[in-house]
Short mmCIF file of C-alpha atoms in Angstrom, two decimals:
data_model
loop_
_atom_site.label_atom_id
_atom_site.label_comp_id
_atom_site.label_asym_id
_atom_site.label_seq_id
_atom_site.Cartn_x
_atom_site.Cartn_y
_atom_site.Cartn_z
CA MET A 1 193.48 63.98 169.79
CA GLU A 2 191.99 62.41 166.66
CA ASP A 3 188.21 62.15 166.37
CA SER A 4 188.27 58.33 166.39
CA ALA A 5 190.40 58.38 169.54
CA LYS A 6 187.96 60.85 171.12
CA ASP A 7 185.07 58.49 170.44
CA ASP A 8 186.92 55.56 172.00
CA PHE A 9 187.93 57.65 174.99
CA LYS A 10 184.34 58.84 175.37
CA LYS A 11 183.16 55.21 175.44
CA LEU A 12 185.78 54.47 178.09
CA CYS A 13 184.60 57.43 180.21
CA GLU A 14 180.95 56.43 179.78
CA GLY A 15 181.64 52.91 181.00
CA LYS A 16 180.73 51.22 177.71
CA ALA A 17 182.49 48.06 176.59
CA LEU A 18 185.37 48.54 174.15
CA ASN A 19 187.29 46.19 171.89
CA VAL A 20 190.99 46.48 172.65
CA ARG A 21 194.07 44.98 171.07
CA VAL A 22 196.15 42.78 173.33
CA LYS A 23 199.76 42.07 172.44
CA HIS A 24 200.38 38.43 171.43
CA SER A 25 196.73 37.54 172.14
CA PRO A 26 193.38 37.85 170.42
CA ASP A 27 191.46 41.10 170.83
CA GLY A 28 189.69 41.48 174.14
CA ILE A 29 186.78 43.42 175.56
CA TYR A 30 187.48 46.20 178.04
CA ARG A 31 184.51 46.14 180.35
CA ARG A 32 182.98 48.85 182.48
CA THR A 33 185.69 50.37 184.65
CA PRO A 34 185.62 53.60 186.70
CA VAL A 35 187.92 56.25 185.26
CA LEU A 36 189.66 58.92 187.30
CA LEU A 37 191.81 61.49 185.54
CA LEU A 38 194.22 63.65 187.50
CA SER A 39 196.11 66.51 185.94
CA ASN A 40 198.06 69.57 186.95
CA ASN A 41 196.64 71.42 183.96
CA SER A 42 193.22 71.83 182.41
CA LEU A 43 192.35 68.96 180.05
CA ASP A 44 191.17 69.81 176.55
CA ILE A 45 188.45 67.18 176.72
CA ALA A 46 186.67 69.08 179.51
CA ASN A 47 185.62 71.71 176.96
CA ASP A 48 185.29 69.43 173.92
CA SER A 49 181.81 69.12 172.39
CA THR A 50 182.27 65.34 172.08
CA PHE A 51 182.32 65.01 175.86
CA ARG A 52 179.28 67.19 176.66
CA ASP A 53 177.02 64.29 177.60
CA VAL A 54 179.67 62.40 179.61
CA ARG A 55 179.27 62.65 183.37
CA MET A 56 182.32 64.58 184.41
CA LYS A 57 183.14 66.27 187.67
CA LEU A 58 185.94 68.82 187.85
CA PHE A 59 187.63 69.68 191.12
CA TYR A 60 189.96 72.62 191.47
CA TRP A 61 192.36 72.20 194.36
CA ARG A 62 194.01 75.08 196.17
CA LYS A 63 197.20 75.18 198.13
CA CYS A 64 196.86 74.72 201.87
CA SER A 65 199.15 77.07 203.74
CA LEU A 66 198.94 74.87 206.86
CA LEU A 67 200.62 72.00 205.03
CA LYS A 68 203.48 74.13 203.76
CA ASP A 69 205.33 73.95 207.08
CA SER A 70 204.46 70.32 207.80
CA THR A 71 207.37 67.91 208.17
CA LYS A 72 205.20 64.80 207.74
CA GLN A 73 204.29 63.05 204.51
CA THR A 74 200.66 62.91 203.42
CA TYR A 75 198.75 59.64 203.68
CA PRO A 76 196.95 58.99 200.34
CA MET A 77 194.20 56.84 201.85
CA ALA A 78 193.13 59.80 204.01
CA LEU A 79 191.38 61.12 200.91
CA PHE A 80 188.55 58.65 201.52
CA ASP A 81 188.07 60.03 205.03
CA ILE A 82 187.85 63.52 203.56
CA TYR A 83 185.15 62.31 201.15
CA LYS A 84 183.25 60.79 204.06
CA TYR A 85 183.59 63.97 206.13
CA TYR A 86 182.09 66.10 203.33
CA ASP A 87 179.41 63.50 202.45
CA ILE A 88 180.73 62.82 198.96
CA PHE A 89 179.10 59.47 198.21
CA TRP A 90 180.18 58.88 194.61
CA ILE A 91 183.18 56.87 195.79
CA GLU A 92 180.87 54.06 196.91
CA CYS A 93 180.55 53.05 193.27
CA ILE A 94 184.22 51.98 193.19
CA GLY A 95 183.66 49.52 196.02
CA TYR A 96 185.34 51.33 198.92
CA LYS A 97 183.77 50.30 202.22
CA PHE A 98 183.84 52.63 205.24
#
């Protein structure tokens, strides 16, 4: 990633306003928006010196052997119930109401 792109991405992660180009329209302002990055691999930005002062939380998920034999599909919204069960309150900032 180029240094200028890193700076813009850092602003995005920090919640600062950004000028963005909009196709067939004048430039707009990208306002404060929560950012959630999901990846199967480690992201280079997690160890980059540019992102040291950005609030970042890394979660490492493990396989659950109980789910291996399950015939049912997972329900994505159940993740919020898991957060509530373990008293993880940071999701309140995205406007989810229990």
